[in-house]
Every structure is written in structure tokens, then in C-alpha cells.
PDB file of C-alpha atoms in Angstrom:
ATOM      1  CA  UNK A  35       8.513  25.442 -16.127  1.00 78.00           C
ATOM      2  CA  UNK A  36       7.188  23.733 -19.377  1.00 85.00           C
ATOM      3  CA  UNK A  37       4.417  21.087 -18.760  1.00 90.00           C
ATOM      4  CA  UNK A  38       4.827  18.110 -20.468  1.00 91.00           C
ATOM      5  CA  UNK A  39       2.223  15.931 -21.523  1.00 89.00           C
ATOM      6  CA  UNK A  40       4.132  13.077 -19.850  1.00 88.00           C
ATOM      7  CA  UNK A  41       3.978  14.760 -16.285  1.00 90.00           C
ATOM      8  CA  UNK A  42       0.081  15.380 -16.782  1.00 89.00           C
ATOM      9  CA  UNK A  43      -0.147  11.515 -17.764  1.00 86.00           C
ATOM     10  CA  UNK A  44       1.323  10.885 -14.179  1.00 84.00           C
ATOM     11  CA  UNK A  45      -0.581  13.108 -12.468  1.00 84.00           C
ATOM     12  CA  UNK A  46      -3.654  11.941 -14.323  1.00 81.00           C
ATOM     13  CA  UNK A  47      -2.890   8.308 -13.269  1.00 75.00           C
ATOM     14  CA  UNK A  48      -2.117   9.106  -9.806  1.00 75.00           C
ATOM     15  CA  UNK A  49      -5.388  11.203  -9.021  1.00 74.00           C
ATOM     16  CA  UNK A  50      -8.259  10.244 -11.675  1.00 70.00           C
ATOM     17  CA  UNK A  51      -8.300  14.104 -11.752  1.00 76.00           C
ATOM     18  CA  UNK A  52      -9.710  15.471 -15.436  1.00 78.00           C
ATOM     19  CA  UNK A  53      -6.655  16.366 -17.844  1.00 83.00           C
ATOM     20  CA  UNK A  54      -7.293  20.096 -17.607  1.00 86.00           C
ATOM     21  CA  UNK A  55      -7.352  19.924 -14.275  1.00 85.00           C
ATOM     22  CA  UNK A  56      -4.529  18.321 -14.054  1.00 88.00           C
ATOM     23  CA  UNK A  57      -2.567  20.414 -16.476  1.00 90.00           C
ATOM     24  CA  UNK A  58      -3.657  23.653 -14.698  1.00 90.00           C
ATOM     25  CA  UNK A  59      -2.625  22.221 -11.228  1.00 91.00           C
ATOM     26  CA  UNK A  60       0.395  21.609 -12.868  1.00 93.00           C
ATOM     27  CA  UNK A  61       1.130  25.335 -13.764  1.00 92.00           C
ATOM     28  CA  UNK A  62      -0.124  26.775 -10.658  1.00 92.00           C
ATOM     29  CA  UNK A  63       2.160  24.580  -8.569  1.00 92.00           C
ATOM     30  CA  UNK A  64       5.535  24.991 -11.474  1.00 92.00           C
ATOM     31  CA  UNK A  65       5.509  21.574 -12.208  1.00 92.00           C
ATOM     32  CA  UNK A  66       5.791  20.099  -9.036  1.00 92.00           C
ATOM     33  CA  UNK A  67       3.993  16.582  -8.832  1.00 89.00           C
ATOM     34  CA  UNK A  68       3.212  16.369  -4.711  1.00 87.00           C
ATOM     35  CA  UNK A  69       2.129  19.979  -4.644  1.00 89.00           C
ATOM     36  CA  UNK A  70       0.110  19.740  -7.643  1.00 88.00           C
ATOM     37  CA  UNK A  71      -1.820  16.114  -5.944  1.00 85.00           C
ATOM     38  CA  UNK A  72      -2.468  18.215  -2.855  1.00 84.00           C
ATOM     39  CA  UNK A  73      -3.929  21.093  -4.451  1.00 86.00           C
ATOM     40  CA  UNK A  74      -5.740  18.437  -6.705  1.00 82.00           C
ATOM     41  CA  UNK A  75      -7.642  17.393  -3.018  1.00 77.00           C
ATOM     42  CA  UNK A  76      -7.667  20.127  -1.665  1.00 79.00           C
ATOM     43  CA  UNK A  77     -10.049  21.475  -4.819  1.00 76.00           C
ATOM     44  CA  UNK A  78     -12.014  18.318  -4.373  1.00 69.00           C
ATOM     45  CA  UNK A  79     -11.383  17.086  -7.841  1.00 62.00           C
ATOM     46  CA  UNK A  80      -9.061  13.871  -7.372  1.00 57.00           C
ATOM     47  CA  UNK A  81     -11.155  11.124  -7.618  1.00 49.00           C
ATOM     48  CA  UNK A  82     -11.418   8.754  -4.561  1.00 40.00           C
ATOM     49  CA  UNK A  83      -8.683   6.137  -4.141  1.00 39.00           C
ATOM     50  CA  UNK A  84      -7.860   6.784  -7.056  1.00 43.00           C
ATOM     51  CA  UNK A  85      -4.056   7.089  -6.721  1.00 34.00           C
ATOM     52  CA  UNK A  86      -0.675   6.227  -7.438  1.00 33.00           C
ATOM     53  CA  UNK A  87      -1.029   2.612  -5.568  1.00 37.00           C
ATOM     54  CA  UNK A  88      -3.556   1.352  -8.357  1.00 33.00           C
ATOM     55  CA  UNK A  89      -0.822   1.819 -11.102  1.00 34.00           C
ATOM     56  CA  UNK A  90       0.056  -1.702 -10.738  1.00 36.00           C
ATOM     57  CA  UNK A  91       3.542  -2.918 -11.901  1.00 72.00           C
ATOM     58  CA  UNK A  92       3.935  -6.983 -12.331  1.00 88.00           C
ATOM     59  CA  UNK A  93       5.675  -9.105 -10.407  1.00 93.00           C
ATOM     60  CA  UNK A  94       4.822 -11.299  -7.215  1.00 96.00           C
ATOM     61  CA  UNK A  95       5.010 -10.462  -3.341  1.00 97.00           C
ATOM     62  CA  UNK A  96       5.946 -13.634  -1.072  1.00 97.00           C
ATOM     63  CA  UNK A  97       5.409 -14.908   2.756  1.00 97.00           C
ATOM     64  CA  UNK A  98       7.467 -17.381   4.423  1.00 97.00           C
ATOM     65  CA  UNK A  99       6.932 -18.220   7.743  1.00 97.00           C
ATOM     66  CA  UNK A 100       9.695 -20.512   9.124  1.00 96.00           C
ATOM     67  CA  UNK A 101       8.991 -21.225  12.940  1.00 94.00           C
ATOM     68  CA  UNK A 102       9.409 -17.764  14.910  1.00 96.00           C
ATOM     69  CA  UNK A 103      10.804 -15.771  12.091  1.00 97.00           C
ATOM     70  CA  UNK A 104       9.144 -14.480   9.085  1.00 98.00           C
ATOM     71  CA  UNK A 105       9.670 -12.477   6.031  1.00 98.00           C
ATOM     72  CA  UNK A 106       7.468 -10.789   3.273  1.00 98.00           C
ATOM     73  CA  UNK A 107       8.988 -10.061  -0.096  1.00 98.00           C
ATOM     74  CA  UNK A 108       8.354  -7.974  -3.213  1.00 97.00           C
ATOM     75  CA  UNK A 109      10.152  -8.891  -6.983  1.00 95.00           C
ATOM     76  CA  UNK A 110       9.105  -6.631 -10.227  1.00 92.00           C
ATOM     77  CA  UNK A 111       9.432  -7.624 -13.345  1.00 90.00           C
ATOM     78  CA  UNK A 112       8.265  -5.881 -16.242  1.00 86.00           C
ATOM     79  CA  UNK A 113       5.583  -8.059 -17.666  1.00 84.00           C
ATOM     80  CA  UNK A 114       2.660 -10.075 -16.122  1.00 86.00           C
ATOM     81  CA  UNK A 115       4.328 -12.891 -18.578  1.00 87.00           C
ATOM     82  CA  UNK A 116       7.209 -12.862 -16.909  1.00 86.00           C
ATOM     83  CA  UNK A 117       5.434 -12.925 -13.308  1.00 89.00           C
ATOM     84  CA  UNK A 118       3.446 -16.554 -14.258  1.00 90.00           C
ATOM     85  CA  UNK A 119       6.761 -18.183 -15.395  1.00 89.00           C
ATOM     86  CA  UNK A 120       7.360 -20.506 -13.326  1.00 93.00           C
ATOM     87  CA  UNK A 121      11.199 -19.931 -12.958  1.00 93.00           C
ATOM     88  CA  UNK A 122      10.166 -16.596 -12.141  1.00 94.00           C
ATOM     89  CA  UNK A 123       8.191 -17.995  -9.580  1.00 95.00           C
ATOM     90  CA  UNK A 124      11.137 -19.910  -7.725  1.00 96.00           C
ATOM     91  CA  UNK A 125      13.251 -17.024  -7.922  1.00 96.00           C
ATOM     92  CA  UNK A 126      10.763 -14.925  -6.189  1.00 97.00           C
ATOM     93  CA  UNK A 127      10.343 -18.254  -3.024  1.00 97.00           C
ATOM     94  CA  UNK A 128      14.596 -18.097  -3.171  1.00 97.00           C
ATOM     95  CA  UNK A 129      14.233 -14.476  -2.394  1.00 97.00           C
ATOM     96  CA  UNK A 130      11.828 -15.233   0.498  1.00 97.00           C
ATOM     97  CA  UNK A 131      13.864 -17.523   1.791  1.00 97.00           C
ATOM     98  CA  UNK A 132      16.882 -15.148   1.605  1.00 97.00           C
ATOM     99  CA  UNK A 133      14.760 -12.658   3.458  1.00 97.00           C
ATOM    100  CA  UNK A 134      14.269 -14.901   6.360  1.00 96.00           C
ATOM    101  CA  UNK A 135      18.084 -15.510   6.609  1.00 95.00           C
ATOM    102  CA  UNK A 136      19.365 -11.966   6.801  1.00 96.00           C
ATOM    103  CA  UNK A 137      20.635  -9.851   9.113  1.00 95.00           C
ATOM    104  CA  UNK A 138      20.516  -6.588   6.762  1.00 96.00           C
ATOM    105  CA  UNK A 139      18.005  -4.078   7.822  1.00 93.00           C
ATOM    106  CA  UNK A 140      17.651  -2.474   3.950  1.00 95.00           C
ATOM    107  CA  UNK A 141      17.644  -2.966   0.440  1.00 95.00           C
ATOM    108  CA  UNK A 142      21.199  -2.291  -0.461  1.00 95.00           C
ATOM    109  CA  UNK A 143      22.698  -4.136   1.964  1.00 96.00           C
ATOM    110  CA  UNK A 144      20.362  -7.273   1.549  1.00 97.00           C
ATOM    111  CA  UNK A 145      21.721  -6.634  -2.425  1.00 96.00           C
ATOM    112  CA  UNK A 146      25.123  -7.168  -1.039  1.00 96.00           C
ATOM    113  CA  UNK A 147      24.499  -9.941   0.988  1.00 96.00           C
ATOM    114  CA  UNK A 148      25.551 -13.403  -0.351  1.00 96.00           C
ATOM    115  CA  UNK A 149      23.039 -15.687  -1.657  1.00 96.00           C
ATOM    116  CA  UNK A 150      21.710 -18.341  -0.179  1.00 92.00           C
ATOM    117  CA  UNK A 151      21.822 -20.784  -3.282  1.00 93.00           C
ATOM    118  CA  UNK A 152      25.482 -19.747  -4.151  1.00 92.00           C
ATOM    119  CA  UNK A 153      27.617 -18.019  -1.940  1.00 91.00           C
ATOM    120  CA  UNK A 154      29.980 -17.134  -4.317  1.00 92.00           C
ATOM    121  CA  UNK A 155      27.268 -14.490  -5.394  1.00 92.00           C
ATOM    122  CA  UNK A 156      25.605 -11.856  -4.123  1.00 95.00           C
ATOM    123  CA  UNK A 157      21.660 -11.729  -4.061  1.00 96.00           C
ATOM    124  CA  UNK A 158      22.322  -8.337  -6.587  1.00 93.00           C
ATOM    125  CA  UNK A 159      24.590 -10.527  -9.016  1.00 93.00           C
ATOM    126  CA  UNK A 160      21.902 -13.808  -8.620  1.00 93.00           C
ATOM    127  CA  UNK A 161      19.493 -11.229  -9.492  1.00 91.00           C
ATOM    128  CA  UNK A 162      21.582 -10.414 -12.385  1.00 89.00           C
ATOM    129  CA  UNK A 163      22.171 -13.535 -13.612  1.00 89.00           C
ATOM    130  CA  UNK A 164      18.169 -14.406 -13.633  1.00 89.00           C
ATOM    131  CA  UNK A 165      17.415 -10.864 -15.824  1.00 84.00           C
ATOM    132  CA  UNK A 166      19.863 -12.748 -18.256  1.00 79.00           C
ATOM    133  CA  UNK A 167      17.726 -15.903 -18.388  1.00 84.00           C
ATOM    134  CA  UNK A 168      14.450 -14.639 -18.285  1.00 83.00           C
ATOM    135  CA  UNK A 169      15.551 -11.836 -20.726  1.00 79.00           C
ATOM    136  CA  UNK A 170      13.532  -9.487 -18.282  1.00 81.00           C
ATOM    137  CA  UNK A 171      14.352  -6.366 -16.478  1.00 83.00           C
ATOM    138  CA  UNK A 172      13.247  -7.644 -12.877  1.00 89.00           C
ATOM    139  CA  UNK A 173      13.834  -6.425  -8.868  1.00 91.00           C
ATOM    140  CA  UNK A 174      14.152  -6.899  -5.871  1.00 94.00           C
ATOM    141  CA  UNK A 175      12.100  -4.002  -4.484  1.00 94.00           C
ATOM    142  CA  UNK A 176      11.404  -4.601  -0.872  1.00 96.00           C
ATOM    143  CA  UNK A 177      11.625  -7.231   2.163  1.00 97.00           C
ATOM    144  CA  UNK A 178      10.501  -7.119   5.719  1.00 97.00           C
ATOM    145  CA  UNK A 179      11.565  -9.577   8.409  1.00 97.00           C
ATOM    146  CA  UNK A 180       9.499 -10.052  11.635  1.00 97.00           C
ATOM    147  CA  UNK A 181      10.810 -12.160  14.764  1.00 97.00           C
ATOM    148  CA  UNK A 182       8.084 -13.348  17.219  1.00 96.00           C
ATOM    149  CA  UNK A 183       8.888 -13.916  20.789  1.00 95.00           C
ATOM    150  CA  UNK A 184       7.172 -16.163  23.498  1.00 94.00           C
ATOM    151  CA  UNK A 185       3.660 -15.625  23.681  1.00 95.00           C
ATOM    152  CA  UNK A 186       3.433 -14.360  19.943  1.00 97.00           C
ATOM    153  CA  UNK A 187       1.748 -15.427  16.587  1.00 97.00           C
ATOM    154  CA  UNK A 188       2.990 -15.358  13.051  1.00 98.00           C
ATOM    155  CA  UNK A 189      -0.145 -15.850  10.742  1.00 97.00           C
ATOM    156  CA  UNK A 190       0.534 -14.710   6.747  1.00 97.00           C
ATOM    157  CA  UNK A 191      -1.839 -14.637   4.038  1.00 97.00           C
ATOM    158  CA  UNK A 192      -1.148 -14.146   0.107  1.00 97.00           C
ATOM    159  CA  UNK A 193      -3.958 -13.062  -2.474  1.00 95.00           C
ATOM    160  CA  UNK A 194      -4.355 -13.019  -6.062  1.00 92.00           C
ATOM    161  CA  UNK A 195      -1.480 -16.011  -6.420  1.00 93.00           C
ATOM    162  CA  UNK A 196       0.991 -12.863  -4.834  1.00 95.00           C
ATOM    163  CA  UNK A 197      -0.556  -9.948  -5.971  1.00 94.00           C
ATOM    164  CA  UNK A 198      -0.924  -8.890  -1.900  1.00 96.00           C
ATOM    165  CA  UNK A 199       1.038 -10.423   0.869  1.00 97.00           C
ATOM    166  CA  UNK A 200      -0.361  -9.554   4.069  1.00 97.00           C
ATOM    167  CA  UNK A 201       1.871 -10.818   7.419  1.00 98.00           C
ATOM    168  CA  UNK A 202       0.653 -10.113  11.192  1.00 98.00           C
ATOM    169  CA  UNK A 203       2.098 -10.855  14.280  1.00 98.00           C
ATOM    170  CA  UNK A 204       0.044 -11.038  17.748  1.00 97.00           C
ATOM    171  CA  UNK A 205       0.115 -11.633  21.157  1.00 97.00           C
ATOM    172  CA  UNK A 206      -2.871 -14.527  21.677  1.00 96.00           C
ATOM    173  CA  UNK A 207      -2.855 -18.055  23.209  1.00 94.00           C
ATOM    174  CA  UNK A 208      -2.110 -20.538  20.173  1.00 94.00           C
ATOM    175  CA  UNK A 209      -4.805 -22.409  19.137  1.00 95.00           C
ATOM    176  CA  UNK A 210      -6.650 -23.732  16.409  1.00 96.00           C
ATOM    177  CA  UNK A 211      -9.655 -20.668  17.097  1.00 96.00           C
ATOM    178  CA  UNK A 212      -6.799 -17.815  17.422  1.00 96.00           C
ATOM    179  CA  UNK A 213      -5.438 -19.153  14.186  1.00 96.00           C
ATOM    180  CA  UNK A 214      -8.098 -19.180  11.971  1.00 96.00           C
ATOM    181  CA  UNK A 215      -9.449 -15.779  13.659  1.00 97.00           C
ATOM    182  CA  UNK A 216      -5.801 -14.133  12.890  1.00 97.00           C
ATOM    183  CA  UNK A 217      -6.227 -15.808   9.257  1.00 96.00           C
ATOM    184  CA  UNK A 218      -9.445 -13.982   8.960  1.00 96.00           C
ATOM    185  CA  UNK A 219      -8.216 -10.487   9.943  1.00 97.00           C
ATOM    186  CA  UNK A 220      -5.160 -10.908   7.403  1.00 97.00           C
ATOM    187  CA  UNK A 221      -7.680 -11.288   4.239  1.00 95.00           C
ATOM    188  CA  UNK A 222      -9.084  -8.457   5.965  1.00 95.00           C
ATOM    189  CA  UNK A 223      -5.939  -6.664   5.396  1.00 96.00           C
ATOM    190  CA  UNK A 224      -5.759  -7.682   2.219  1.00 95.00           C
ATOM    191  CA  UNK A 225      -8.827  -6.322   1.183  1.00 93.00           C
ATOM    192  CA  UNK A 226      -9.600  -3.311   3.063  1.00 93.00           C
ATOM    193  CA  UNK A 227      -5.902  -2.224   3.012  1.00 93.00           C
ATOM    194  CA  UNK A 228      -6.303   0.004   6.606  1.00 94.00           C
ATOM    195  CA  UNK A 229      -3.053   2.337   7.157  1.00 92.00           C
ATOM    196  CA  UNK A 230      -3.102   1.998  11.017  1.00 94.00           C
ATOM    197  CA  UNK A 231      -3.763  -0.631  13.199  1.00 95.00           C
ATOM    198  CA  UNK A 232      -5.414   1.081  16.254  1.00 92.00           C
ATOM    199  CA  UNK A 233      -6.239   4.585  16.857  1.00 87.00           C
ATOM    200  CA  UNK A 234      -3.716   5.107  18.790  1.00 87.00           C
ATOM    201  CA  UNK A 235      -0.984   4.282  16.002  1.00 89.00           C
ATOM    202  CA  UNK A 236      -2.044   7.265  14.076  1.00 85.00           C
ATOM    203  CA  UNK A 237       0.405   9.669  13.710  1.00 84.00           C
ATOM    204  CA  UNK A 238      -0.667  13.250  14.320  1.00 83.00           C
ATOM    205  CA  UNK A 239       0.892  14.356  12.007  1.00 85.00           C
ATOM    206  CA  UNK A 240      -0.946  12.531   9.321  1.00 85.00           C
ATOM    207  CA  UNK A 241      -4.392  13.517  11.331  1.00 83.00           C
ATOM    208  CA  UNK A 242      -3.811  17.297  10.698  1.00 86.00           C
ATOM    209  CA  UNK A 243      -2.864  16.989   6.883  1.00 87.00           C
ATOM    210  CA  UNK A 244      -6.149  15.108   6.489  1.00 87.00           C
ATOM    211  CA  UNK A 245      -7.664  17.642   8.579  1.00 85.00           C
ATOM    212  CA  UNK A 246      -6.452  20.364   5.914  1.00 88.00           C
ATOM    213  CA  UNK A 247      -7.505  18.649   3.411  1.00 88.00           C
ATOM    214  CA  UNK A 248     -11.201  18.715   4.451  1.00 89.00           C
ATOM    215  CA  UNK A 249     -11.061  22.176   5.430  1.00 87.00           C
ATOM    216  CA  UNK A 250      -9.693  23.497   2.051  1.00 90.00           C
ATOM    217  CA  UNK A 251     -12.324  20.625   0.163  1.00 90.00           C
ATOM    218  CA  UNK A 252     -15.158  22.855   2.329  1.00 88.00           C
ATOM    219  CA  UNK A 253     -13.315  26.081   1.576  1.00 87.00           C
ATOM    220  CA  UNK A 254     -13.698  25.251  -2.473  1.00 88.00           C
ATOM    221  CA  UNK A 255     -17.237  23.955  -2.446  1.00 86.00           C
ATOM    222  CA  UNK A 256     -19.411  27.233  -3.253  1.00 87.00           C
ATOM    223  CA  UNK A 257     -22.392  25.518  -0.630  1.00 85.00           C
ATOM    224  CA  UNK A 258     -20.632  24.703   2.165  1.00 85.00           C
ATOM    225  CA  UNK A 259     -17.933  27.128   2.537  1.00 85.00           C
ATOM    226  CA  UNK A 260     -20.620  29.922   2.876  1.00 87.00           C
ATOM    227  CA  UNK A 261     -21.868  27.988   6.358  1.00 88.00           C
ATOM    228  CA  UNK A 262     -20.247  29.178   9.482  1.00 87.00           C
ATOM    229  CA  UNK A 263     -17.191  28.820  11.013  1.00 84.00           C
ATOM    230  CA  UNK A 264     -18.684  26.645  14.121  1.00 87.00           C
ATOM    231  CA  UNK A 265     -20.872  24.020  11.575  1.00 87.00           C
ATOM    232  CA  UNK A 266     -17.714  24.137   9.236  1.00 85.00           C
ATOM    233  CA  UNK A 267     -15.715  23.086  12.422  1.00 84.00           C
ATOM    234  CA  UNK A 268     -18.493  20.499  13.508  1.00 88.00           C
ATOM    235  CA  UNK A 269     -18.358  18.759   9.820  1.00 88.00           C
ATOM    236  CA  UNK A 270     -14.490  18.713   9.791  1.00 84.00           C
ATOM    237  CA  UNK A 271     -14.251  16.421  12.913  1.00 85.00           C
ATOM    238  CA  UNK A 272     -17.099  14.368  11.840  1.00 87.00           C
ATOM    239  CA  UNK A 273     -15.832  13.585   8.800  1.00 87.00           C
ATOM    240  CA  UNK A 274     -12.174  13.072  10.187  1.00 82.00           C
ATOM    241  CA  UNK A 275     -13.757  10.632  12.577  1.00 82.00           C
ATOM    242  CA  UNK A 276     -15.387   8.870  10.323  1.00 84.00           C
ATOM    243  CA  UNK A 277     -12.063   8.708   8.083  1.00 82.00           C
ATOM    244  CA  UNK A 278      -9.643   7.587  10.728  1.00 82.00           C
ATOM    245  CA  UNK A 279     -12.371   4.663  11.606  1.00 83.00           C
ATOM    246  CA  UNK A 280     -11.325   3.252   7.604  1.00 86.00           C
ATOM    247  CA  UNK A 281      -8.122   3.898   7.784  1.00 89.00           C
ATOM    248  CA  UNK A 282      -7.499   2.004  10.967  1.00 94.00           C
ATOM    249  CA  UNK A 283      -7.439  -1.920  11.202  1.00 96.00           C
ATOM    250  CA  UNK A 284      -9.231  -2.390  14.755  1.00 95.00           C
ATOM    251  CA  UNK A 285     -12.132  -0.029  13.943  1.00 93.00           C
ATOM    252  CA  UNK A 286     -13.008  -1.232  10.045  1.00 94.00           C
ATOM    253  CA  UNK A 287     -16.656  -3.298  10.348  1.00 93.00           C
ATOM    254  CA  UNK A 288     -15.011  -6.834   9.764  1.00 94.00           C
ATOM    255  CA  UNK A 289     -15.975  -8.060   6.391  1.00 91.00           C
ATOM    256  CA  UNK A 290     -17.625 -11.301   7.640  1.00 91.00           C
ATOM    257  CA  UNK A 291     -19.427 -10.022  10.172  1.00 87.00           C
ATOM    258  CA  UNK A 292     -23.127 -11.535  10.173  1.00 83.00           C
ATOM    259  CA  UNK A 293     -24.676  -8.151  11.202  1.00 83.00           C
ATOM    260  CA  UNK A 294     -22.693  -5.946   8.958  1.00 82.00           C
ATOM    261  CA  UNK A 295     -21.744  -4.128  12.221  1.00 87.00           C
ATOM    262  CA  UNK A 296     -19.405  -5.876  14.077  1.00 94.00           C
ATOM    263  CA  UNK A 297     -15.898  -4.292  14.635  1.00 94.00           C
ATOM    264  CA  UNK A 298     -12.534  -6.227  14.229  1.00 95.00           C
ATOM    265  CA  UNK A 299     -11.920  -5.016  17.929  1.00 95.00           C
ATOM    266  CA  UNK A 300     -15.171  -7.202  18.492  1.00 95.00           C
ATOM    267  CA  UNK A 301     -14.816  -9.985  16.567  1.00 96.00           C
ATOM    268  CA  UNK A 302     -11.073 -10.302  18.138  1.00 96.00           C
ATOM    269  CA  UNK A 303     -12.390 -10.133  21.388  1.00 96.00           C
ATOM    270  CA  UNK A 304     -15.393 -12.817  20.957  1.00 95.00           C
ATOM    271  CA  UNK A 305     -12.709 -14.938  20.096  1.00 95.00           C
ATOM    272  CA  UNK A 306     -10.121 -14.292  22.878  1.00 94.00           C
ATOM    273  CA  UNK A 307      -7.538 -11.969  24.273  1.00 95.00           C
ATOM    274  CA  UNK A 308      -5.566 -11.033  20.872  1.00 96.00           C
ATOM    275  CA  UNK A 309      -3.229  -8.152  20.451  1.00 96.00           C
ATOM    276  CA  UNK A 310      -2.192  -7.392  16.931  1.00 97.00           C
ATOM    277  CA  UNK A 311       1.338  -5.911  17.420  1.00 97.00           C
ATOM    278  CA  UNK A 312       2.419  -5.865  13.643  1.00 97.00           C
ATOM    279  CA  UNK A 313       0.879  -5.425  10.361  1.00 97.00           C
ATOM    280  CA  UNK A 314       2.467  -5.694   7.003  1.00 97.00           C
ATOM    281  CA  UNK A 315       0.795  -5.353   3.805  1.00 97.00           C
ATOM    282  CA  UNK A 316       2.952  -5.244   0.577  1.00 97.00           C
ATOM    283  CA  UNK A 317       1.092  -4.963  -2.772  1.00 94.00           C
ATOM    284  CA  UNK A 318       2.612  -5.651  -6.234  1.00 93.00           C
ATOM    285  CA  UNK A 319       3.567  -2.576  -7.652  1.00 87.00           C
ATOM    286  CA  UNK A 320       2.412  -0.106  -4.863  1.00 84.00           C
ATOM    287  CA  UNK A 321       3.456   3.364  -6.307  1.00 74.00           C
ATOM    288  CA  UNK A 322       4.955   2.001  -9.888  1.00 73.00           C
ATOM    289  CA  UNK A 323       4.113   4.221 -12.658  1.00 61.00           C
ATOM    290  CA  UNK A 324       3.651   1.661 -15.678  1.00 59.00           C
ATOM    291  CA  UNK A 325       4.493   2.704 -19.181  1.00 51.00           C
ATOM    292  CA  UNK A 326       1.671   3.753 -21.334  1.00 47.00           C
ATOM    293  CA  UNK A 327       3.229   5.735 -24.467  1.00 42.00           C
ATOM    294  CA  UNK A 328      -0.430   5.277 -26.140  1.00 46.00           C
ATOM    295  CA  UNK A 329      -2.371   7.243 -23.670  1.00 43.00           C
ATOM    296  CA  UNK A 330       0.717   9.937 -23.104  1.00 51.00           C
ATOM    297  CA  UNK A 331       0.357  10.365 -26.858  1.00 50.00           C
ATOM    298  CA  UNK A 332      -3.340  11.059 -26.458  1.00 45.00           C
ATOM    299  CA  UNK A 333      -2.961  13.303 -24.280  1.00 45.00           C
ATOM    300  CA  UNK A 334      -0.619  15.674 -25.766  1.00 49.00           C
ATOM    301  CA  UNK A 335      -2.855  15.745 -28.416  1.00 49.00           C
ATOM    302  CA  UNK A 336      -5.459  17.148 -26.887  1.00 44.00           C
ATOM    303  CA  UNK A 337      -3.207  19.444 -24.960  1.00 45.00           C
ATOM    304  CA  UNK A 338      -1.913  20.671 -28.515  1.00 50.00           C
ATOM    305  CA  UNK A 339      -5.385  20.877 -29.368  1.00 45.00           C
TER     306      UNK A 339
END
């Protein structure tokens, strides 16, 4: 198929990958955008963390804890304006609140469920009627509700004024020590963005695509794929170690450790007996592709060129 110099901007944006690079993943793979991102690693040229998750859309995630129940939120709107108004605002804390209310288990049918403000409306048609005041495309992209039983903590934590809302729930004694220790750990979240909480939440799955990944990185570098198969083995696992440490919450060095050493595992445990049993991290505009017609225009200039 033709490639566009719209689908290279995306791919661009979603990799840090150089434009040729990009284009010619782009014909190898027909055009297809996942295929064309993991060839893109696999070749080694995709820059790190430098992916789709960065292209930030506006808008404002929300936490509301209300007693044993809590909720975490997510509302776009199309302009970081829009996202300091301060009616948006309040719509965004209504939505929160809906959140904690329903029963609905997904989007569509938290769209459909009547609104908390009016119930002769549905949270879609309040939504509607706020795009006509705030002259805004705007949505309701995501919600997550957590119940805590006997025994467990809600602790939430929003950065950036709701650019990140991070929400855990553990099993710990409640006190003032577990609190601010679970308060620590969730701007831990927020920062160091970890995919798993322990080891042992990894899915294997997951573990053997990363594992690929390395092995066709070390297949493509001209230096190390000429070592053998035994030392190419050896580096795999130690760099797929090292990688699943960073991607998971208990093993990360916590951020405010005095040594620069310290482990969250270890901090949690100097503190008490604390079991992390859920971790939620929404951040505005995770995976939204803003609109940049400037930059596509650039580049299918050069293409042309």
C-alpha cells in the first residue's frame, strides 16, 4: 500500500525513530503501524520511551476516595485551555463522583447510566450538554472503581494538578506511618510509571516478546551478533533481568531512598507488613495521537524531496 506522510508522522511520534526509518519500516511491513513499531525495536532504532504514551492529549484524570470505595477518572478535551477552566474542572470532580456510584463495569454502559446531578440524563447526554457550553469536543475516556474490604487501604495521589492519577489499595494495619508510606509509593507510581507490581504479576507472555526483542536488537547489531550463541544467551537474560526489575513496582530503587539502593520491597517492609494488592495509574492522554498538521506537512516534504 501507499505510505502516507501522515502514517510516518504517527509512527515518527510513537517511536522517536528517524523519518526514513520510519518510512522504510513502513513499506517493509505494507503499512501496518504495530508491525512496523516492532520491527522499529527489533532494529534497535526506536528511541527509548519514546512512544505513543508521551503524545499527550489535554484534559484532567481524577481520584475520589469516599470511605471503602474509590474511583479514578480520565476526561479529554481538546485544548489545555479548556482543561484549566474551571467549569471544566467541576465537570471532570462530577464525573468522579459518578464513577464511585456505578455499578457499570465499562465505558458504554457507564455512558448510559443516569447522571448523578440530573437523572433525567444520561452521563453521555450531560456530557453532551457540557461540549455545548464549553464549545469543546471533550470525553469521557476511562474510569476504574476499586472496593476495599476489612483489613485494606485506599491511598490516591494526583500530579501535575491531574495530569497523573495514581490509586493503590493494600493490605496494612491503618495508621498514620502506613499512610504516609502508601502516599510515598503512589508518587512513586506516578513518576516511575512501573507496569507490574511484583514479579510475579508479570505475564509470560509479555516476558518472551521482550525477550525477542533483545534477541533480534543483538541479531541487528554488526558487534554483538557475531559473539556466540551461549554469551548471546547469557546477555539476553541479563538484560531481561535487569528490565523486568524497572518495569515492576516492588523491585524499582524507591526514589527517596537515602542510599540510592533501597528497594520499595524494603522500604515497605521497614515500615510494616504492607501488601500492595492494586495499582492504578491513569495518565492524561496515554496513547492520544495529537494533531500536528505543521510537522505532517514537513514531513511530506521531505518525503517528496
Amino acid at each position: 500500500m501507499a505510505i502516507t506522510a501522515a502514517m510516518v508522522k504517527q509512527l515518527r511520534e510513537k517511536t522517536g525513530a528517524g523519518m526514513m526509518d520510519c518510512k522504510n519500516a513502513l513499506s517493509e511491513v505494507d503499512g501496518n503501524m504495530d508491525e512496523a513499531i516492532e520491527l522499529l525495536r527489533k532494529k534497535g532504532v526506536m528511541k527509548a520511551e519514546k512512544k505513543a504514551d508521551r503524545i499527550a492529549a489535554e484534559g484532567l484524570c481524577d481520584c475520589l476516595i469516599d470511605g471503602s470505595t474509590a474511583a479514578v477518572v480520565e476526561v479529554n478535551s481538546e485544548t489545555d485551555f479548556v482543561a484549566k477552566n474551571d467549569d471544566f474542572k467541576q465537570f471532570v470532580s462530577s464525573v468522579a463522583k459518578q464513577a464511585l456510584a456505578t455499578s457499570a463495569s465499562d465505558i458504554d454502559s457507564f455512558l448510559a447510566d443516569k447522571w448523578n446531578e440530573d437523572s433525567t440524563k444520561t452521563v453521555k447526554e450531560a456530557l453532551t450538554d457540557k461540549v455545548a457550553v464549553i464549545g469543546e469536543n471533550l470525553s469521557i475516556r476511562r474510569f476504574e472503581k476499586v472496593v476495599a474490604s476489612d483489613g485494606e487501604i485506599l491511598v490516591s495521589y494526583i500530579h501535575g494538578g491531574g495530569r497523573i492519577a495514581v490509586l493503590l489499595k493494600a493490605k496494612a494495619d491503618d495508621n498514620d506511618g502506613v499512610r504516609e508510606a502508601l502516599s510515598n509509593i503512589a508518587m512513586q507510581v506516578a513518576a516511575m510509571n512501573p507496569k507490574f507490581i511484583s514479579e510475579s504479576d508479570i505475564d509470560e507472555g509479555y516476558r518472551a516478546h521482550e525477550e525477542e526483542i533483545l534477541r533480534a536488537q543483538i541479531e541487528n547489531d554488526p558487534k554483538e551478533s557475531q559473539k556466540p550463541d551461549k554469551v548471546k544467551e547469557g546477555m539476553i537474560k541479563g538484560r531481561i533481568n535487569k528490565q523486568m526489575k524497572e518495569v515492576c513496582l516492588m523491585d524499582q530503587v524507591y526514589v527517596k531512598a537515602e542510599d540510592g539502593k533501597q528497594s520499595v520491597q524494603a522500604y515497605l517492609k521497614s515500615v510494616g507488613d504492607i501488601s500492595i494488592e492494586t495499582m492504578i495509574r491513569f495518565e492524561t492522554g496515554e496513547g492520544i495521537e495529537k494533531k500536528e498538521e505543521d510537522f505532517a506537512a514537513e514531513v511530506a516534504a521531505q518525503i517528496a524531496g
